[in-house]
Amino acid sequence: MKKILAAKLAARKLNANLPIEDKLTMMERMRDRSRMIAGNSLRWRHSAMPFLVVAGDGVVLSGLVSKRLALTPPVVRQYSNQPNTLQNAETLIVETR
Amino acid sequence: MKDTQDALMVVNQMQADGVIGKYAIGGAIAATFYIEATSTYDIDIFIHFENTPGSLIAAPSHLYDYLLPRGYKAVGEHFMIGGWQIQFLPAEDALYKEALCQSVEAEVGGVKTWVMRAEHLMAIALKTGRVKDLTRVGQFVENHAYDETELNQILERHNLVEKWEKFKKLEHFNRENIESSK
């Protein structure tokens, strides 16, 4: 641990001693990368897919539920007998019509 | 680095055209002149601005009148210039006024600019006191990137000695914890 921390500190001091032009170039890249991540669609609010797992089987309930906005990005869940199915990480609240 | 050069050239032109007076870069960009680079979205430009007493953001109409017709967009309290979000902030209290007056001349790829001194940046960060500000103070300490006598004088002038002492205790506590975890 001591060696790791010492190595990290040395690297950071090296970065601190770079010419300002190099550091500003790094900052511009970090800024662009942050913007790209912030603009990624996975961070947007997604419509929850009307999908329910019943006894291990996926059931699409498009005719039964209304769409809801969910706060979390979609994730891919693997079921043993199904291809990857995009759905929301949050538990869906089913609203019957 | 072209983005930063472009942004600073616009700010310098604003100064030359009399839109703003003396200015100094503060915040993360200014800190980068002394310590390692960190991620930020904006460039903080501190200016004297007499007409906005009590205003948190310097958003006078003449900044808009100058920049908007030249094609620079206003986004919230920022202006988009050269790929950066530029925020013009009033140097309104004694510490900021002093930091602006005593800022040092610097050059970025041939473009002249003014940057707050390390000791003022530390004092402002201590005063602001968010986690990221205190982290920045820690980076200054770690890199020995300041003059202790100068810093102490600034801290005394602006009643920040107590905050500095608290910060040093926190730093000491953190270092002891790191030591004990080895």
PDB file of C-alpha atoms in Angstrom:
ATOM      1  CA  MET A   1       0.000   0.000   0.000  1.00  0.00           C
ATOM      2  CA  LYS A   2       2.794   2.368   0.897  1.00  0.00           C
ATOM      3  CA  LYS A   3       4.514   1.743  -2.436  1.00  0.00           C
ATOM      4  CA  ILE A   4       1.292   2.216  -4.375  1.00  0.00           C
ATOM      5  CA  LEU A   5       0.549   5.526  -2.661  1.00  0.00           C
ATOM      6  CA  ALA A   6       4.119   6.706  -3.202  1.00  0.00           C
ATOM      7  CA  ALA A   7       3.912   5.824  -6.901  1.00  0.00           C
ATOM      8  CA  LYS A   8       0.578   7.643  -7.249  1.00  0.00           C
ATOM      9  CA  LEU A   9       1.976  10.707  -5.508  1.00  0.00           C
ATOM     10  CA  ALA A  10       5.031  10.703  -7.769  1.00  0.00           C
ATOM     11  CA  ALA A  11       2.820  10.488 -10.874  1.00  0.00           C
ATOM     12  CA  ARG A  12       0.652  13.335  -9.638  1.00  0.00           C
ATOM     13  CA  LYS A  13       3.700  15.495  -8.929  1.00  0.00           C
ATOM     14  CA  LEU A  14       4.924  14.732 -12.425  1.00  0.00           C
ATOM     15  CA  ASN A  15       1.570  15.892 -13.774  1.00  0.00           C
ATOM     16  CA  ALA A  16       1.692  19.010 -11.633  1.00  0.00           C
ATOM     17  CA  ASN A  17       5.095  19.912 -13.062  1.00  0.00           C
ATOM     18  CA  LEU A  18       4.039  19.639 -16.688  1.00  0.00           C
ATOM     19  CA  PRO A  19       4.040  22.859 -18.738  1.00  0.00           C
ATOM     20  CA  ILE A  20       0.743  24.745 -18.462  1.00  0.00           C
ATOM     21  CA  GLU A  21       0.092  24.204 -22.171  1.00  0.00           C
ATOM     22  CA  ASP A  22       0.174  20.414 -21.656  1.00  0.00           C
ATOM     23  CA  LYS A  23      -2.054  20.627 -18.582  1.00  0.00           C
ATOM     24  CA  LEU A  24      -4.619  22.770 -20.382  1.00  0.00           C
ATOM     25  CA  THR A  25      -4.654  20.297 -23.272  1.00  0.00           C
ATOM     26  CA  MET A  26      -5.377  17.555 -20.715  1.00  0.00           C
ATOM     27  CA  MET A  27      -8.165  19.651 -19.211  1.00  0.00           C
ATOM     28  CA  GLU A  28      -9.754  20.220 -22.599  1.00  0.00           C
ATOM     29  CA  ARG A  29      -9.722  16.475 -23.220  1.00  0.00           C
ATOM     30  CA  MET A  30     -11.195  15.767 -19.771  1.00  0.00           C
ATOM     31  CA  ARG A  31     -13.871  18.391 -20.398  1.00  0.00           C
ATOM     32  CA  ASP A  32     -14.784  16.857 -23.768  1.00  0.00           C
ATOM     33  CA  ARG A  33     -14.877  13.362 -22.294  1.00  0.00           C
ATOM     34  CA  SER A  34     -17.090  14.516 -19.417  1.00  0.00           C
ATOM     35  CA  ARG A  35     -19.449  16.202 -21.867  1.00  0.00           C
ATOM     36  CA  MET A  36     -19.576  13.058 -23.970  1.00  0.00           C
ATOM     37  CA  ILE A  37     -20.403  10.933 -20.931  1.00  0.00           C
ATOM     38  CA  ALA A  38     -22.972  13.463 -19.718  1.00  0.00           C
ATOM     39  CA  GLY A  39     -24.589  13.479 -23.160  1.00  0.00           C
ATOM     40  CA  ASN A  40     -24.719   9.711 -23.441  1.00  0.00           C
ATOM     41  CA  SER A  41     -28.223   8.423 -23.942  1.00  0.00           C
ATOM     42  CA  LEU A  42     -27.750   5.879 -21.158  1.00  0.00           C
ATOM     43  CA  ARG A  43     -27.913   8.786 -18.715  1.00  0.00           C
ATOM     44  CA  TRP A  44     -31.180  10.140 -20.046  1.00  0.00           C
ATOM     45  CA  ARG A  45     -34.566   9.381 -18.650  1.00  0.00           C
ATOM     46  CA  HIS A  46     -35.965   6.384 -20.445  1.00  0.00           C
ATOM     47  CA  SER A  47     -39.439   5.195 -20.947  1.00  0.00           C
ATOM     48  CA  ALA A  48     -39.811   2.039 -18.964  1.00  0.00           C
ATOM     49  CA  MET A  49     -40.384  -0.917 -21.201  1.00  0.00           C
ATOM     50  CA  PRO A  50     -43.568  -2.720 -20.284  1.00  0.00           C
ATOM     51  CA  PHE A  51     -41.933  -5.992 -19.435  1.00  0.00           C
ATOM     52  CA  LEU A  52     -42.582  -8.343 -16.589  1.00  0.00           C
ATOM     53  CA  VAL A  53     -40.874 -11.511 -15.510  1.00  0.00           C
ATOM     54  CA  VAL A  54     -43.287 -14.200 -14.452  1.00  0.00           C
ATOM     55  CA  ALA A  55     -41.755 -17.412 -13.175  1.00  0.00           C
ATOM     56  CA  GLY A  56     -38.562 -16.720 -15.091  1.00  0.00           C
ATOM     57  CA  ASP A  57     -40.291 -15.933 -18.380  1.00  0.00           C
ATOM     58  CA  GLY A  58     -40.421 -12.490 -19.875  1.00  0.00           C
ATOM     59  CA  VAL A  59     -43.867 -11.241 -20.715  1.00  0.00           C
ATOM     60  CA  VAL A  60     -44.391  -8.099 -22.738  1.00  0.00           C
ATOM     61  CA  LEU A  61     -47.336  -6.201 -21.397  1.00  0.00           C
ATOM     62  CA  SER A  62     -47.634  -3.516 -24.007  1.00  0.00           C
ATOM     63  CA  GLY A  63     -51.381  -3.873 -24.164  1.00  0.00           C
ATOM     64  CA  LEU A  64     -51.856  -3.816 -20.424  1.00  0.00           C
ATOM     65  CA  VAL A  65     -49.663  -1.080 -18.989  1.00  0.00           C
ATOM     66  CA  SER A  66     -49.065   2.536 -19.691  1.00  0.00           C
ATOM     67  CA  LYS A  67     -45.520   3.814 -20.172  1.00  0.00           C
ATOM     68  CA  ARG A  68     -43.717   5.378 -17.274  1.00  0.00           C
ATOM     69  CA  LEU A  69     -40.491   7.332 -17.050  1.00  0.00           C
ATOM     70  CA  ALA A  70     -37.782   5.651 -15.015  1.00  0.00           C
ATOM     71  CA  LEU A  71     -34.709   7.319 -13.565  1.00  0.00           C
ATOM     72  CA  THR A  72     -32.193   4.595 -14.166  1.00  0.00           C
ATOM     73  CA  PRO A  73     -30.554   3.631 -17.445  1.00  0.00           C
ATOM     74  CA  PRO A  74     -31.624   0.467 -19.222  1.00  0.00           C
ATOM     75  CA  VAL A  75     -29.643  -2.661 -18.429  1.00  0.00           C
ATOM     76  CA  VAL A  76     -29.379  -5.977 -20.163  1.00  0.00           C
ATOM     77  CA  ARG A  77     -30.447  -8.918 -18.072  1.00  0.00           C
ATOM     78  CA  GLN A  78     -29.557 -12.420 -19.102  1.00  0.00           C
ATOM     79  CA  TYR A  79     -32.122 -15.145 -18.685  1.00  0.00           C
ATOM     80  CA  SER A  80     -31.170 -18.738 -19.216  1.00  0.00           C
ATOM     81  CA  ASN A  81     -33.694 -19.353 -21.926  1.00  0.00           C
ATOM     82  CA  GLN A  82     -33.863 -15.932 -23.575  1.00  0.00           C
ATOM     83  CA  PRO A  83     -31.670 -13.586 -25.563  1.00  0.00           C
ATOM     84  CA  ASN A  84     -30.513 -10.435 -23.836  1.00  0.00           C
ATOM     85  CA  THR A  85     -33.520  -8.286 -23.246  1.00  0.00           C
ATOM     86  CA  LEU A  86     -33.219  -4.562 -22.740  1.00  0.00           C
ATOM     87  CA  GLN A  87     -35.238  -3.489 -19.780  1.00  0.00           C
ATOM     88  CA  ASN A  88     -35.099  -1.025 -16.978  1.00  0.00           C
ATOM     89  CA  ALA A  89     -33.145  -1.736 -13.801  1.00  0.00           C
ATOM     90  CA  GLU A  90     -35.967  -0.468 -11.655  1.00  0.00           C
ATOM     91  CA  THR A  91     -38.949  -2.583 -10.775  1.00  0.00           C
ATOM     92  CA  LEU A  92     -41.763  -1.529 -13.006  1.00  0.00           C
ATOM     93  CA  ILE A  93     -44.961  -0.274 -11.549  1.00  0.00           C
ATOM     94  CA  VAL A  94     -47.694  -1.897 -13.543  1.00  0.00           C
ATOM     95  CA  GLU A  95     -50.755   0.144 -14.154  1.00  0.00           C
ATOM     96  CA  THR A  96     -53.712  -1.702 -15.538  1.00  0.00           C
ATOM     97  CA  ARG A  97     -56.026   0.197 -17.748  1.00  0.00           C
TER      98      ARG A  97
ATOM     99  CA  MET B   1      -5.081  23.961 -25.943  1.00  0.00           C
ATOM    100  CA  LYS B   2      -6.449  25.925 -28.862  1.00  0.00           C
ATOM    101  CA  ASP B   3      -9.843  26.211 -27.117  1.00  0.00           C
ATOM    102  CA  THR B   4      -8.255  27.928 -24.130  1.00  0.00           C
ATOM    103  CA  GLN B   5      -6.159  30.229 -26.303  1.00  0.00           C
ATOM    104  CA  ASP B   6      -9.228  31.205 -28.334  1.00  0.00           C
ATOM    105  CA  ALA B   7     -11.251  31.879 -25.193  1.00  0.00           C
ATOM    106  CA  LEU B   8      -8.529  34.002 -23.627  1.00  0.00           C
ATOM    107  CA  MET B   9      -8.045  35.983 -26.834  1.00  0.00           C
ATOM    108  CA  VAL B  10     -11.743  36.881 -26.771  1.00  0.00           C
ATOM    109  CA  VAL B  11     -11.520  37.918 -23.114  1.00  0.00           C
ATOM    110  CA  ASN B  12      -8.416  39.998 -23.867  1.00  0.00           C
ATOM    111  CA  GLN B  13     -10.245  41.651 -26.750  1.00  0.00           C
ATOM    112  CA  MET B  14     -13.129  42.449 -24.411  1.00  0.00           C
ATOM    113  CA  GLN B  15     -10.622  44.136 -22.149  1.00  0.00           C
ATOM    114  CA  ALA B  16      -9.032  46.017 -25.046  1.00  0.00           C
ATOM    115  CA  ASP B  17     -12.470  47.193 -26.174  1.00  0.00           C
ATOM    116  CA  GLY B  18     -13.272  48.441 -22.665  1.00  0.00           C
ATOM    117  CA  VAL B  19     -16.071  45.958 -21.981  1.00  0.00           C
ATOM    118  CA  ILE B  20     -14.268  44.651 -18.910  1.00  0.00           C
ATOM    119  CA  GLY B  21     -11.421  46.111 -16.922  1.00  0.00           C
ATOM    120  CA  LYS B  22      -8.729  44.184 -15.144  1.00  0.00           C
ATOM    121  CA  TYR B  23      -9.521  40.500 -14.924  1.00  0.00           C
ATOM    122  CA  ALA B  24      -8.045  37.398 -13.334  1.00  0.00           C
ATOM    123  CA  ILE B  25      -8.654  33.724 -13.897  1.00  0.00           C
ATOM    124  CA  GLY B  26      -9.705  31.871 -10.749  1.00  0.00           C
ATOM    125  CA  GLY B  27     -11.068  28.402  -9.961  1.00  0.00           C
ATOM    126  CA  ALA B  28      -9.819  25.122 -11.355  1.00  0.00           C
ATOM    127  CA  ILE B  29      -8.166  26.620 -14.435  1.00  0.00           C
ATOM    128  CA  ALA B  30      -6.133  29.020 -12.295  1.00  0.00           C
ATOM    129  CA  ALA B  31      -5.187  26.223  -9.900  1.00  0.00           C
ATOM    130  CA  THR B  32      -3.819  24.249 -12.852  1.00  0.00           C
ATOM    131  CA  PHE B  33      -1.080  26.845 -13.218  1.00  0.00           C
ATOM    132  CA  TYR B  34       0.278  25.577  -9.870  1.00  0.00           C
ATOM    133  CA  ILE B  35      -0.936  22.011  -9.349  1.00  0.00           C
ATOM    134  CA  GLU B  36      -2.063  19.022 -11.389  1.00  0.00           C
ATOM    135  CA  ALA B  37      -4.811  19.324 -13.982  1.00  0.00           C
ATOM    136  CA  THR B  38      -8.358  18.552 -12.868  1.00  0.00           C
ATOM    137  CA  SER B  39     -11.606  18.221 -14.745  1.00  0.00           C
ATOM    138  CA  THR B  40     -13.781  21.299 -15.124  1.00  0.00           C
ATOM    139  CA  TYR B  41     -16.390  22.609 -17.538  1.00  0.00           C
ATOM    140  CA  ASP B  42     -15.790  26.307 -17.133  1.00  0.00           C
ATOM    141  CA  ILE B  43     -13.294  29.110 -16.876  1.00  0.00           C
ATOM    142  CA  ASP B  44     -13.982  31.551 -14.050  1.00  0.00           C
ATOM    143  CA  ILE B  45     -13.086  35.117 -14.966  1.00  0.00           C
ATOM    144  CA  PHE B  46     -13.178  37.528 -12.035  1.00  0.00           C
ATOM    145  CA  ILE B  47     -13.735  41.170 -12.864  1.00  0.00           C
ATOM    146  CA  HIS B  48     -14.367  44.440 -11.101  1.00  0.00           C
ATOM    147  CA  PHE B  49     -17.988  45.188 -11.528  1.00  0.00           C
ATOM    148  CA  GLU B  50     -19.289  48.166  -9.658  1.00  0.00           C
ATOM    149  CA  ASN B  51     -22.882  48.070 -10.837  1.00  0.00           C
ATOM    150  CA  THR B  52     -23.953  44.783  -9.315  1.00  0.00           C
ATOM    151  CA  PRO B  53     -23.849  45.137  -5.534  1.00  0.00           C
ATOM    152  CA  GLY B  54     -24.802  41.854  -3.930  1.00  0.00           C
ATOM    153  CA  SER B  55     -25.021  40.053  -7.248  1.00  0.00           C
ATOM    154  CA  LEU B  56     -23.589  36.540  -7.273  1.00  0.00           C
ATOM    155  CA  ILE B  57     -23.098  36.407 -11.009  1.00  0.00           C
ATOM    156  CA  ALA B  58     -21.784  39.270 -13.076  1.00  0.00           C
ATOM    157  CA  ALA B  59     -24.273  39.292 -15.890  1.00  0.00           C
ATOM    158  CA  PRO B  60     -24.401  42.912 -16.952  1.00  0.00           C
ATOM    159  CA  SER B  61     -26.112  43.793 -20.143  1.00  0.00           C
ATOM    160  CA  HIS B  62     -22.934  45.098 -21.735  1.00  0.00           C
ATOM    161  CA  LEU B  63     -21.381  41.601 -21.632  1.00  0.00           C
ATOM    162  CA  TYR B  64     -24.392  40.284 -23.528  1.00  0.00           C
ATOM    163  CA  ASP B  65     -24.409  43.300 -25.831  1.00  0.00           C
ATOM    164  CA  TYR B  66     -20.797  42.624 -26.742  1.00  0.00           C
ATOM    165  CA  LEU B  67     -20.743  38.839 -27.013  1.00  0.00           C
ATOM    166  CA  LEU B  68     -24.108  37.864 -28.481  1.00  0.00           C
ATOM    167  CA  PRO B  69     -23.797  39.895 -31.707  1.00  0.00           C
ATOM    168  CA  ARG B  70     -20.383  38.276 -32.204  1.00  0.00           C
ATOM    169  CA  GLY B  71     -21.971  34.850 -32.253  1.00  0.00           C
ATOM    170  CA  TYR B  72     -21.163  33.666 -28.729  1.00  0.00           C
ATOM    171  CA  LYS B  73     -24.070  31.951 -27.044  1.00  0.00           C
ATOM    172  CA  ALA B  74     -25.209  32.501 -23.483  1.00  0.00           C
ATOM    173  CA  VAL B  75     -25.936  29.264 -21.638  1.00  0.00           C
ATOM    174  CA  GLY B  76     -27.342  29.948 -18.194  1.00  0.00           C
ATOM    175  CA  GLU B  77     -24.832  32.191 -16.474  1.00  0.00           C
ATOM    176  CA  HIS B  78     -22.063  31.178 -18.891  1.00  0.00           C
ATOM    177  CA  PHE B  79     -20.973  32.275 -22.319  1.00  0.00           C
ATOM    178  CA  MET B  80     -19.756  29.615 -24.739  1.00  0.00           C
ATOM    179  CA  ILE B  81     -16.421  30.884 -26.020  1.00  0.00           C
ATOM    180  CA  GLY B  82     -13.815  28.757 -27.753  1.00  0.00           C
ATOM    181  CA  GLY B  83     -15.363  25.513 -26.531  1.00  0.00           C
ATOM    182  CA  TRP B  84     -15.306  26.649 -22.911  1.00  0.00           C
ATOM    183  CA  GLN B  85     -18.110  27.873 -20.711  1.00  0.00           C
ATOM    184  CA  ILE B  86     -16.872  31.252 -19.539  1.00  0.00           C
ATOM    185  CA  GLN B  87     -18.328  32.670 -16.362  1.00  0.00           C
ATOM    186  CA  PHE B  88     -17.744  36.302 -15.486  1.00  0.00           C
ATOM    187  CA  LEU B  89     -17.870  36.727 -11.738  1.00  0.00           C
ATOM    188  CA  PRO B  90     -17.683  39.899  -9.689  1.00  0.00           C
ATOM    189  CA  ALA B  91     -14.707  40.268  -7.388  1.00  0.00           C
ATOM    190  CA  GLU B  92     -16.965  41.737  -4.778  1.00  0.00           C
ATOM    191  CA  ASP B  93     -15.553  40.990  -1.347  1.00  0.00           C
ATOM    192  CA  ALA B  94     -12.194  42.017   0.101  1.00  0.00           C
ATOM    193  CA  LEU B  95     -10.525  38.659  -0.551  1.00  0.00           C
ATOM    194  CA  TYR B  96     -11.613  38.476  -4.193  1.00  0.00           C
ATOM    195  CA  LYS B  97     -10.717  42.136  -4.758  1.00  0.00           C
ATOM    196  CA  GLU B  98      -7.249  41.542  -3.357  1.00  0.00           C
ATOM    197  CA  ALA B  99      -6.855  38.356  -5.407  1.00  0.00           C
ATOM    198  CA  LEU B 100      -7.799  40.245  -8.549  1.00  0.00           C
ATOM    199  CA  CYS B 101      -5.527  43.213  -7.827  1.00  0.00           C
ATOM    200  CA  GLN B 102      -2.533  41.001  -7.020  1.00  0.00           C
ATOM    201  CA  SER B 103      -3.051  38.510  -9.849  1.00  0.00           C
ATOM    202  CA  VAL B 104       0.047  37.617 -11.837  1.00  0.00           C
ATOM    203  CA  GLU B 105       0.639  37.805 -15.547  1.00  0.00           C
ATOM    204  CA  ALA B 106       0.947  34.470 -17.321  1.00  0.00           C
ATOM    205  CA  GLU B 107       1.160  33.237 -20.866  1.00  0.00           C
ATOM    206  CA  VAL B 108      -0.736  30.402 -22.494  1.00  0.00           C
ATOM    207  CA  GLY B 109       0.721  29.443 -25.856  1.00  0.00           C
ATOM    208  CA  GLY B 110       1.677  33.040 -26.544  1.00  0.00           C
ATOM    209  CA  VAL B 111      -1.581  34.535 -25.234  1.00  0.00           C
ATOM    210  CA  LYS B 112      -1.127  36.850 -22.278  1.00  0.00           C
ATOM    211  CA  THR B 113      -3.478  36.504 -19.332  1.00  0.00           C
ATOM    212  CA  TRP B 114      -3.745  37.099 -15.582  1.00  0.00           C
ATOM    213  CA  VAL B 115      -4.068  34.394 -12.984  1.00  0.00           C
ATOM    214  CA  MET B 116      -4.779  34.575  -9.262  1.00  0.00           C
ATOM    215  CA  ARG B 117      -1.833  33.723  -7.032  1.00  0.00           C
ATOM    216  CA  ALA B 118      -1.641  30.297  -5.430  1.00  0.00           C
ATOM    217  CA  GLU B 119      -2.073  31.699  -1.905  1.00  0.00           C
ATOM    218  CA  HIS B 120      -5.252  33.551  -2.876  1.00  0.00           C
ATOM    219  CA  LEU B 121      -6.642  30.482  -4.599  1.00  0.00           C
ATOM    220  CA  MET B 122      -6.018  28.509  -1.405  1.00  0.00           C
ATOM    221  CA  ALA B 123      -7.661  31.174   0.762  1.00  0.00           C
ATOM    222  CA  ILE B 124     -10.693  31.344  -1.545  1.00  0.00           C
ATOM    223  CA  ALA B 125     -10.983  27.546  -1.551  1.00  0.00           C
ATOM    224  CA  LEU B 126     -10.799  27.469   2.252  1.00  0.00           C
ATOM    225  CA  LYS B 127     -13.442  30.171   2.472  1.00  0.00           C
ATOM    226  CA  THR B 128     -15.740  28.408  -0.016  1.00  0.00           C
ATOM    227  CA  GLY B 129     -15.195  25.143   1.822  1.00  0.00           C
ATOM    228  CA  ARG B 130     -16.843  22.572  -0.457  1.00  0.00           C
ATOM    229  CA  VAL B 131     -15.284  19.126  -0.593  1.00  0.00           C
ATOM    230  CA  LYS B 132     -13.718  19.831  -3.978  1.00  0.00           C
ATOM    231  CA  ASP B 133     -12.301  23.126  -2.685  1.00  0.00           C
ATOM    232  CA  LEU B 134     -10.669  21.442   0.299  1.00  0.00           C
ATOM    233  CA  THR B 135      -9.311  18.732  -1.988  1.00  0.00           C
ATOM    234  CA  ARG B 136      -7.708  21.492  -4.030  1.00  0.00           C
ATOM    235  CA  VAL B 137      -6.153  23.007  -0.900  1.00  0.00           C
ATOM    236  CA  GLY B 138      -4.746  19.559  -0.133  1.00  0.00           C
ATOM    237  CA  GLN B 139      -3.202  19.415  -3.597  1.00  0.00           C
ATOM    238  CA  PHE B 140      -1.495  22.769  -3.056  1.00  0.00           C
ATOM    239  CA  VAL B 141      -0.123  21.491   0.258  1.00  0.00           C
ATOM    240  CA  GLU B 142       0.980  18.175  -1.243  1.00  0.00           C
ATOM    241  CA  ASN B 143       2.843  19.922  -4.043  1.00  0.00           C
ATOM    242  CA  HIS B 144       4.298  22.637  -1.776  1.00  0.00           C
ATOM    243  CA  ALA B 145       2.951  25.019  -4.393  1.00  0.00           C
ATOM    244  CA  TYR B 146       2.634  28.076  -2.160  1.00  0.00           C
ATOM    245  CA  ASP B 147       4.527  30.478   0.036  1.00  0.00           C
ATOM    246  CA  GLU B 148       3.619  29.793   3.653  1.00  0.00           C
ATOM    247  CA  THR B 149       4.385  33.302   4.897  1.00  0.00           C
ATOM    248  CA  GLU B 150       2.280  34.862   2.151  1.00  0.00           C
ATOM    249  CA  LEU B 151      -0.558  32.453   2.825  1.00  0.00           C
ATOM    250  CA  ASN B 152      -0.532  33.130   6.569  1.00  0.00           C
ATOM    251  CA  GLN B 153      -0.688  36.874   5.967  1.00  0.00           C
ATOM    252  CA  ILE B 154      -3.658  36.497   3.606  1.00  0.00           C
ATOM    253  CA  LEU B 155      -5.441  34.155   6.013  1.00  0.00           C
ATOM    254  CA  GLU B 156      -4.965  36.609   8.874  1.00  0.00           C
ATOM    255  CA  ARG B 157      -6.138  39.575   6.809  1.00  0.00           C
ATOM    256  CA  HIS B 158      -9.321  37.765   5.825  1.00  0.00           C
ATOM    257  CA  ASN B 159     -10.098  35.946   9.081  1.00  0.00           C
ATOM    258  CA  LEU B 160      -9.466  32.491   7.705  1.00  0.00           C
ATOM    259  CA  VAL B 161      -6.879  31.263  10.213  1.00  0.00           C
ATOM    260  CA  GLU B 162      -9.442  29.157  12.084  1.00  0.00           C
ATOM    261  CA  LYS B 163     -10.533  27.430   8.875  1.00  0.00           C
ATOM    262  CA  TRP B 164      -6.895  26.772   7.995  1.00  0.00           C
ATOM    263  CA  GLU B 165      -6.260  25.215  11.422  1.00  0.00           C
ATOM    264  CA  LYS B 166      -9.328  23.001  11.025  1.00  0.00           C
ATOM    265  CA  PHE B 167      -8.165  21.969   7.575  1.00  0.00           C
ATOM    266  CA  LYS B 168      -4.700  21.071   8.874  1.00  0.00           C
ATOM    267  CA  LYS B 169      -6.245  18.900  11.594  1.00  0.00           C
ATOM    268  CA  LEU B 170      -8.337  17.140   8.959  1.00  0.00           C
ATOM    269  CA  GLU B 171      -5.261  16.602   6.787  1.00  0.00           C
ATOM    270  CA  HIS B 172      -3.381  15.235   9.790  1.00  0.00           C
ATOM    271  CA  PHE B 173      -6.294  12.918  10.589  1.00  0.00           C
ATOM    272  CA  ASN B 174      -6.385  11.656   6.996  1.00  0.00           C
ATOM    273  CA  ARG B 175      -2.653  11.046   6.892  1.00  0.00           C
ATOM    274  CA  GLU B 176      -2.768   9.139  10.178  1.00  0.00           C
ATOM    275  CA  ASN B 177      -5.571   6.960   8.828  1.00  0.00           C
ATOM    276  CA  ILE B 178      -3.626   6.229   5.662  1.00  0.00           C
ATOM    277  CA  GLU B 179      -0.559   5.380   7.755  1.00  0.00           C
ATOM    278  CA  SER B 180      -2.552   3.021   9.979  1.00  0.00           C
ATOM    279  CA  SER B 181      -4.104   1.269   6.974  1.00  0.00           C
ATOM    280  CA  LYS B 182      -0.713   0.259   5.617  1.00  0.00           C
TER     281      LYS B 182
END
